[in-house]
Short mmCIF file of C-alpha atoms and ligand atoms in Angstrom, two decimals:
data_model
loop_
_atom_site.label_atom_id
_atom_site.label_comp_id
_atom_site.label_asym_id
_atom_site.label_seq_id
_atom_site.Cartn_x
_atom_site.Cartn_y
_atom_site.Cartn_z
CA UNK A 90 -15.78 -36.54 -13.84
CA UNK A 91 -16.03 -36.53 -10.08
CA UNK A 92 -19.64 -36.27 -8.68
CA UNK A 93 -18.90 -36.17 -5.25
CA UNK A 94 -16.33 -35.50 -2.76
CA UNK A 95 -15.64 -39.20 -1.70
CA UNK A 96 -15.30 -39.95 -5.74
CA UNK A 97 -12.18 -42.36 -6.99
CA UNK A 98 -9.79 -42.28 -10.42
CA UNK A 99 -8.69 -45.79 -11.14
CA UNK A 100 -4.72 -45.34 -10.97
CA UNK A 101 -3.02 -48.16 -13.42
CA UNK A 102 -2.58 -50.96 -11.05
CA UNK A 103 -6.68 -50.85 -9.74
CA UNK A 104 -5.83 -48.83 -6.35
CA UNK A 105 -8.77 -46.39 -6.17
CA UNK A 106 -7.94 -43.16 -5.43
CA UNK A 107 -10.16 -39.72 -4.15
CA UNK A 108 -10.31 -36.85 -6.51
CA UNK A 109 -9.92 -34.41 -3.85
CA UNK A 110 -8.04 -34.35 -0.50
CA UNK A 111 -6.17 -32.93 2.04
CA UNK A 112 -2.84 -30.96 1.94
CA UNK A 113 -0.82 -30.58 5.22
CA UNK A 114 2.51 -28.99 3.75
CA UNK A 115 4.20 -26.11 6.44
CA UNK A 116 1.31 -27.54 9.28
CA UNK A 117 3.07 -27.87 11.94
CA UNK A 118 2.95 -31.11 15.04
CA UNK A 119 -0.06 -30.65 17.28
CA UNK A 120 -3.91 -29.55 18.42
CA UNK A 121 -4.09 -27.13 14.98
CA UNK A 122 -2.90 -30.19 12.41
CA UNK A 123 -5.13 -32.84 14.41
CA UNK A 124 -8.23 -31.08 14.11
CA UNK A 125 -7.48 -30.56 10.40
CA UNK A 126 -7.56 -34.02 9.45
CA UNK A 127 -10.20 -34.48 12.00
CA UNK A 128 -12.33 -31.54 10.17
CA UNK A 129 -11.51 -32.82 6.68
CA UNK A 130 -12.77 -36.83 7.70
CA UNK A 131 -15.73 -35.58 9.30
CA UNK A 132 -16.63 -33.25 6.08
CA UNK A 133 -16.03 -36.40 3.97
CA UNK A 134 -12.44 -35.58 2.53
CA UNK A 135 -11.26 -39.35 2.40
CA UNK A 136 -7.56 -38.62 1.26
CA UNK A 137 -4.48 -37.02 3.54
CA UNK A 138 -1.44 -35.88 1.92
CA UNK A 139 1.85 -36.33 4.12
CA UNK A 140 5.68 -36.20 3.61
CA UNK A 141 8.16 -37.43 5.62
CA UNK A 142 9.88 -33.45 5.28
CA UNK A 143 6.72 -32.09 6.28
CA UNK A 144 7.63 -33.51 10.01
CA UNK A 145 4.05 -34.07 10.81
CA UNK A 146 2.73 -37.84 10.85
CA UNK A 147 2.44 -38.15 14.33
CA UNK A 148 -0.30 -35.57 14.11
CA UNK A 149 -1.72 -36.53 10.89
CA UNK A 150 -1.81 -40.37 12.53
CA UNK A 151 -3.47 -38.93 15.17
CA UNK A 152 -5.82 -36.94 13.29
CA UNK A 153 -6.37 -40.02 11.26
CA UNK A 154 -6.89 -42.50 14.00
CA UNK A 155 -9.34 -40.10 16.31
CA UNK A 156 -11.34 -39.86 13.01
CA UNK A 157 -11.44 -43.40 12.24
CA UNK A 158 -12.97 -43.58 15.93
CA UNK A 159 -15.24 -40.79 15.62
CA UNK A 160 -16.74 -40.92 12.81
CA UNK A 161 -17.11 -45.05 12.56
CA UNK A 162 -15.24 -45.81 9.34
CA UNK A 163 -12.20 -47.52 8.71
CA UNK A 164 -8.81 -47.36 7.80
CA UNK A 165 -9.86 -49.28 4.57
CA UNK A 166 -12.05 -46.10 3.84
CA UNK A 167 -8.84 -43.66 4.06
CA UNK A 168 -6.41 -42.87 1.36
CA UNK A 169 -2.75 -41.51 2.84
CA UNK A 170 -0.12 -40.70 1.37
CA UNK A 171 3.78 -39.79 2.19
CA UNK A 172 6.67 -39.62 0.33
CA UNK A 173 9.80 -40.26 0.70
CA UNK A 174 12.78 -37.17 1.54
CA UNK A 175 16.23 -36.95 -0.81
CA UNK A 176 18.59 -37.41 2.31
CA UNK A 177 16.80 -41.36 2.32
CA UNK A 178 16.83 -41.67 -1.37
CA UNK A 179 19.06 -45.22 -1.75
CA UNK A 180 17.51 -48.91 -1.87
CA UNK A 181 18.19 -49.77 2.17
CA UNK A 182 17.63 -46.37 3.14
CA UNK A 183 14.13 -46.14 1.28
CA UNK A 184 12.98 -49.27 2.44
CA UNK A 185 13.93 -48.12 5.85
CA UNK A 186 12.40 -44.60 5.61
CA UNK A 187 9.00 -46.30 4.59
CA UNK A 188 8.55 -47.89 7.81
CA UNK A 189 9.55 -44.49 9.83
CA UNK A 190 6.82 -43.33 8.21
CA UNK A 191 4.57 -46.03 8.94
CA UNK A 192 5.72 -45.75 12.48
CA UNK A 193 4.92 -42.21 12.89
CA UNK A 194 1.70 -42.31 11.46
CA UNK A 195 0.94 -45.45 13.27
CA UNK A 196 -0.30 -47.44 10.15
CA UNK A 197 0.07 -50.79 8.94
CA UNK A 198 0.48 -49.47 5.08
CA UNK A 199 0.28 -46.30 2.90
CA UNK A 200 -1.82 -46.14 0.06
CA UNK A 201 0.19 -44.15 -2.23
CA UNK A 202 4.33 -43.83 -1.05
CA UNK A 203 5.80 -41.13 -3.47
CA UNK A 204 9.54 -40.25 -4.36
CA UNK A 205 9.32 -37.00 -3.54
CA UNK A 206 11.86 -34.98 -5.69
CA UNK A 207 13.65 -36.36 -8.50
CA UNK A 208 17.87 -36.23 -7.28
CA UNK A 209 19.79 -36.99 -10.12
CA UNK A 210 21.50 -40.50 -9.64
CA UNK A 211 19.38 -41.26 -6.40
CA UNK A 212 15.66 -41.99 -7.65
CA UNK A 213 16.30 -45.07 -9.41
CA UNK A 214 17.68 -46.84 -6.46
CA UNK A 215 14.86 -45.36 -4.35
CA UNK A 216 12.51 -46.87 -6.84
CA UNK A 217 13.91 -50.25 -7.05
CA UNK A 218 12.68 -50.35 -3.18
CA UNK A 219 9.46 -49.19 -3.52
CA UNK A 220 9.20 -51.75 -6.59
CA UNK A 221 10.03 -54.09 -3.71
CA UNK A 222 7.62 -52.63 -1.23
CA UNK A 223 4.42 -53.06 -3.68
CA UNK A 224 5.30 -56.28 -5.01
CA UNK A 225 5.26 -57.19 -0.99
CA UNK A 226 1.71 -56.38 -0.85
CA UNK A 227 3.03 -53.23 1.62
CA UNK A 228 1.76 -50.28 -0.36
CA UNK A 229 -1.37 -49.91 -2.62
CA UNK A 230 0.41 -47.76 -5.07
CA UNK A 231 3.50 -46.03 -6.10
CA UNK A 232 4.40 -42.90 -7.73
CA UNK A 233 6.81 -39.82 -8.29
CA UNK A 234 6.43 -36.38 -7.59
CA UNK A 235 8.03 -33.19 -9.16
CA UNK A 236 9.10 -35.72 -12.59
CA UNK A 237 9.57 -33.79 -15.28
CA UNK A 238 8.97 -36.03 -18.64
CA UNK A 239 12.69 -36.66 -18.88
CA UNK A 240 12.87 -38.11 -15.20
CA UNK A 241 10.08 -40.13 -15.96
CA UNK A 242 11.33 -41.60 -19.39
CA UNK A 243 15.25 -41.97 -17.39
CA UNK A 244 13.02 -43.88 -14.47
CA UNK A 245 11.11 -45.75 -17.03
CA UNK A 246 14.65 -47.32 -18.61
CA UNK A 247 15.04 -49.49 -15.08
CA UNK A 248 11.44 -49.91 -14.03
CA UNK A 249 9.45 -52.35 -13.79
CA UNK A 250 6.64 -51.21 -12.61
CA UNK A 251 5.39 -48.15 -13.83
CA UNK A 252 4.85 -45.34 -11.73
CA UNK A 253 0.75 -44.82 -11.16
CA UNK A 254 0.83 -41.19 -10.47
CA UNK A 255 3.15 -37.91 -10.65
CA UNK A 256 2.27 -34.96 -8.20
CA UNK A 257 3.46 -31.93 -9.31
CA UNK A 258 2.90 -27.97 -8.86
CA UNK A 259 0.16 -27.16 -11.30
CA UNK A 260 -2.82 -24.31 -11.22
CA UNK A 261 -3.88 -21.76 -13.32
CA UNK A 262 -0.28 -20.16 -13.78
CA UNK A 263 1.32 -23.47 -14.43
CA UNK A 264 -1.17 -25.59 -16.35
CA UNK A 265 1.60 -28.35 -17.24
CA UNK A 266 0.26 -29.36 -20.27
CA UNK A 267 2.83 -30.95 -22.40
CA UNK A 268 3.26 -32.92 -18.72
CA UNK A 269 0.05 -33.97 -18.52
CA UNK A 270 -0.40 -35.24 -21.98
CA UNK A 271 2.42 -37.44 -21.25
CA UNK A 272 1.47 -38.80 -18.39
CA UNK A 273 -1.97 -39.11 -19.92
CA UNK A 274 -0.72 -41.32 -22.57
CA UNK A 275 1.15 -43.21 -19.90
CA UNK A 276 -1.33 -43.83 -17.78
CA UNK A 277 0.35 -42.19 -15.12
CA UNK A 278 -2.34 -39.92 -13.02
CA UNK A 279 -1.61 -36.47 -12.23
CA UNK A 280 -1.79 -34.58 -8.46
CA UNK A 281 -1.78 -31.24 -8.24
CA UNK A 282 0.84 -29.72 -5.40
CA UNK A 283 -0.43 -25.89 -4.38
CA UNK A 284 -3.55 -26.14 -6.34
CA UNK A 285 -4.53 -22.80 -4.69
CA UNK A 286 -0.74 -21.17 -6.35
CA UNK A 287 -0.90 -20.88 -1.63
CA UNK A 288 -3.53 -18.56 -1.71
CA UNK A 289 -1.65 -15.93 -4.15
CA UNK A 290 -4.22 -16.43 -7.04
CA UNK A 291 -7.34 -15.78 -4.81
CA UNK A 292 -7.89 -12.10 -5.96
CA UNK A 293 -7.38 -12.41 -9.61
CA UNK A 294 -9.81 -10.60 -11.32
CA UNK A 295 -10.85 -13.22 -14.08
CA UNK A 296 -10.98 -15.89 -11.82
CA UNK A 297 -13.40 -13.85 -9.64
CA UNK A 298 -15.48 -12.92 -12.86
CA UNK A 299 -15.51 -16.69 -13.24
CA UNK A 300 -16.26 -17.36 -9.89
CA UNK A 301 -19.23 -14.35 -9.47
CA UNK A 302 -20.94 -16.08 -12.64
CA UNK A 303 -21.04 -19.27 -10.37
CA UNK A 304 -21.44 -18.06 -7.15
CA UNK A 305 -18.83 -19.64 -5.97
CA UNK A 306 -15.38 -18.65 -4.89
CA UNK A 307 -11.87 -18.14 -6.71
CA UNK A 308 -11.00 -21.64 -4.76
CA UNK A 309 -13.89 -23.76 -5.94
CA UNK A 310 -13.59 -22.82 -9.15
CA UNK A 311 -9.54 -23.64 -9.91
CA UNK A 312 -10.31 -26.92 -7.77
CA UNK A 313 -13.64 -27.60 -10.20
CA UNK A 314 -10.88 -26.95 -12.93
CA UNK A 315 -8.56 -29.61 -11.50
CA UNK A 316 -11.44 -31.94 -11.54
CA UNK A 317 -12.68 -30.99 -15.03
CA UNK A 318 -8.93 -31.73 -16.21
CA UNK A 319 -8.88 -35.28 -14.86
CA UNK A 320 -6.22 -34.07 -12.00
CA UNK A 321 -6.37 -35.11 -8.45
CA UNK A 322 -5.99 -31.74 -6.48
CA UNK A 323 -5.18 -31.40 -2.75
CA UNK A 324 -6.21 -27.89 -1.34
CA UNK A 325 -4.52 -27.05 2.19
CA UNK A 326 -6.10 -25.26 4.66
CA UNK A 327 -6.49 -25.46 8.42
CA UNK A 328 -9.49 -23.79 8.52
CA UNK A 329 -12.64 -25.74 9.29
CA UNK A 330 -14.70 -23.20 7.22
CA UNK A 331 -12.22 -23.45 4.14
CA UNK A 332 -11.98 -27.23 4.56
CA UNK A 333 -15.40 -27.49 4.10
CA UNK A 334 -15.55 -25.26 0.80
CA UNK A 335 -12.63 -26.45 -0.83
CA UNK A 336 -15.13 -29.92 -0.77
CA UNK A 337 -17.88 -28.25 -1.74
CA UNK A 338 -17.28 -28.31 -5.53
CA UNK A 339 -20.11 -30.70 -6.94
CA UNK A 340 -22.72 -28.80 -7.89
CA UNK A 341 -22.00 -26.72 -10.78
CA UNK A 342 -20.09 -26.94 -13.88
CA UNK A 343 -17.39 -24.50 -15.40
CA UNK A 344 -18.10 -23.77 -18.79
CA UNK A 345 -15.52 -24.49 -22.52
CA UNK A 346 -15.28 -20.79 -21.94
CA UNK A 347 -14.47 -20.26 -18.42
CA UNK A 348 -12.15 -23.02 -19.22
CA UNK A 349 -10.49 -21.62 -21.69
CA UNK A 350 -9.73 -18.41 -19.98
CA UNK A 351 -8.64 -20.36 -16.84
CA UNK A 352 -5.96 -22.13 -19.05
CA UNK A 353 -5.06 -18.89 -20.56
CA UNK A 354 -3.49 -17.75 -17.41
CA UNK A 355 -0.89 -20.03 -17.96
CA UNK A 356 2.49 -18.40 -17.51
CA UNK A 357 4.66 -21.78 -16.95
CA UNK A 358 5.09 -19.79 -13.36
CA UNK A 359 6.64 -21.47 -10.02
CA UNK A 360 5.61 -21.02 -6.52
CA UNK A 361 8.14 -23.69 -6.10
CA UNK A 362 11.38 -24.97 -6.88
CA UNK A 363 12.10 -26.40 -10.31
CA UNK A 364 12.89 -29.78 -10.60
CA UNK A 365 14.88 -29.27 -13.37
CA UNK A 366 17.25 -27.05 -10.94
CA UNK A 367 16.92 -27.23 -7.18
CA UNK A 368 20.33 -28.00 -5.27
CA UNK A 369 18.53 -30.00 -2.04
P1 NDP B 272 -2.33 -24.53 -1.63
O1 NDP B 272 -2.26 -24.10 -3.03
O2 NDP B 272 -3.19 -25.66 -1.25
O3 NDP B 272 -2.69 -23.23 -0.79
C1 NDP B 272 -2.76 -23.26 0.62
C2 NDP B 272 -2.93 -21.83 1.09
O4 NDP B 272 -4.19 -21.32 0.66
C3 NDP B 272 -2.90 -21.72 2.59
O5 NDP B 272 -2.29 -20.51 2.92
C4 NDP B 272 -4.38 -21.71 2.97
O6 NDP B 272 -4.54 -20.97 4.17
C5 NDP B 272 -4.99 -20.98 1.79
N1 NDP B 272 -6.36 -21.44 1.48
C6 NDP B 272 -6.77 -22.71 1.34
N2 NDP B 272 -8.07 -22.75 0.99
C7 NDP B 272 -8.49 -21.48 0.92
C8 NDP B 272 -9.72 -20.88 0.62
N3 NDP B 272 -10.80 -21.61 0.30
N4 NDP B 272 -9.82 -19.52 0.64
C9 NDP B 272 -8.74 -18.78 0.94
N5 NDP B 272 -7.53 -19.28 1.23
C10 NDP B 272 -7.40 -20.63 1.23
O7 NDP B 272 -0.80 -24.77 -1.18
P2 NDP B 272 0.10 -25.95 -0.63
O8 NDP B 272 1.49 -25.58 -0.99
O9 NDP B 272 -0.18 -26.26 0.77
O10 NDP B 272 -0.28 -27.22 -1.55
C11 NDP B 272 -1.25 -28.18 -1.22
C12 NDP B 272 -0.63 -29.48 -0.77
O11 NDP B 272 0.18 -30.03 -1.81
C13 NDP B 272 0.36 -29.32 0.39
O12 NDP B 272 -0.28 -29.07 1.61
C14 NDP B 272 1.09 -30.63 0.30
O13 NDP B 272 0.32 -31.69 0.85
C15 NDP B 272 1.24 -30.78 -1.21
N6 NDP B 272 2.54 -30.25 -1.68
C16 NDP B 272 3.43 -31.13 -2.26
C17 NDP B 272 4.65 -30.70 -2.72
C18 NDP B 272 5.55 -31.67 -3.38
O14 NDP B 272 6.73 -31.31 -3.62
N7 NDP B 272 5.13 -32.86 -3.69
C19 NDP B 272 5.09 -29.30 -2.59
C20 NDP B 272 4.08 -28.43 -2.00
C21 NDP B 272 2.86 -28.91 -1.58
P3 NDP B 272 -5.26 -21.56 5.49
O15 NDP B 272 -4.60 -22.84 5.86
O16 NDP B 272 -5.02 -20.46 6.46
O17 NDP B 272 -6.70 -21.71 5.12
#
């Protein structure tokens, strides 16, 4: 399990990648997004989670690049991610979005390039090009996000490369399991999206009985959950202060019985669309 914050899972293909990092979902351009990604590389977070729909890679480039300066690492030491929107799923128009990206964020490559939602009839194309994109030696890794098992079995049928991770909504009220076992046996590493259910879990009373016995908060202890599951998990916040404890998650251990009630929560409930129904 993860020992520290700058700690790697192996995906399939060798690409190390961090544990824990940092969400930037509804952040929008300018000083309040660069200083998050500058807070989160100075603290140690190592991994930055973009999407093209999010309409914020200038600022997480320039978050990025300030930090790189600052803080005398390199871009080798970074993990960043984007994905790519439905109105670009298509094999030209993939290919083509990947390098928007690339532009915006002012980077040479990505280290993990995800199809972000699963449009019926559209993700295969868009995953013959980034098939083409990692077999150029132009992204470290591949994935999928929001692939249900049946997406991911449909995908499977034209791939040849096998997708090395699936980021999808998961936390205490959507534990995913069937999911995960499947993509355990696959070999396919899971991401939690909204880790924190965006902030709506943060007064539940179990979870701050759980989180009392630890000192700890509500937050660290669903992200020390992720962890204990084997699931990346990228928190949001802008907050320097909440940054800096969503990290701080190393030092204790949740026990088979706080585990067990965390995982009883589970009510297979969305903060998000379903991917199994979503018309966008
Ligand atoms: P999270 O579950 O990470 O929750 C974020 C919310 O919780 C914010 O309102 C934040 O507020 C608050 N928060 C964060 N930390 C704390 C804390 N320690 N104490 C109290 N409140 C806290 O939600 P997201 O939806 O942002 O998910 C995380 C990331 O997952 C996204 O940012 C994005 O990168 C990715 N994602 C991917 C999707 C996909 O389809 N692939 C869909 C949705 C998200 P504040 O900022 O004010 O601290």
């Amino acid at each position: 399990m993860a020992k520290n914050l700058q700690d790697t899972t192996t995906l399939h293909n060798g690409t190390k990648m961090p544990w824990l990092g940092l969400g930037v979902f509804k952040v929008e351009e300018g000083s309040e997004l660069v200083h998050a990604v500058k807070s989160a590389i100075k603290h140690g977070y190592r991994s930055i989670d973009t999407a093209t729909i999010y309409d914020n890679e200038k600022g997480v480039g320039q978050g990025i690049h300030e930090a790189i300066l600052e803080n005398n690492i390199s871009r080798e030491d970074l993990f960043v991610t984007s994905k790519v929107w439905n109105a670009d799923l298509g094999y030209e128009s993939t290919l083509a979005a990947y390098e928007t990206s690339l532009n915006k964020l002012g980077l040479e490559y990505l280290d993990l390039y995800l199809i972000h939602w699963p449009v019926e009839g559209k993700y295969q194309d868009a995953w013959r090009a980034l098939e083409t994109l990692y077999n150029e030696g132009r992204v470290k890794a591949i994935g999928v996000s929001n692939f249900q098992i049946h997406h991911i079995e449909e995908l499977m049928k034209i791939a040849t490369i096998k997708p090395m991770v699936n980021q999808v909504e998961l936390h205490p009220q959507l534990t995913q399991k069937d999911l995960m076992e499947f993509c355990k046996e696959q070999g396919i590493q899971m991401e939690a999206w909204s880790p924190l259910m965006q902030g709506q879990l943060l007064d539940h009373p179990i979870l701050q009985e759980i989180a009392n016995k630890h000192n700890k908060s509500i937050a660290q202890v669903i992200l020390r959950w992720d962890l204990h599951n084997g699931i990346v998990t990228i928190p949001k916040s802008t907050k320097e202060h909440r940054i800096i404890e969503n990290a701080d998650v190393f030092d204790f251990e949740l026990s088979t019985d706080d585990l067990s009630r965390i995982d009883g929560l589970n009510q297979n409930h969305r903060v998000g669309p379903d991917p199994d129904n979503f018309n966008f």
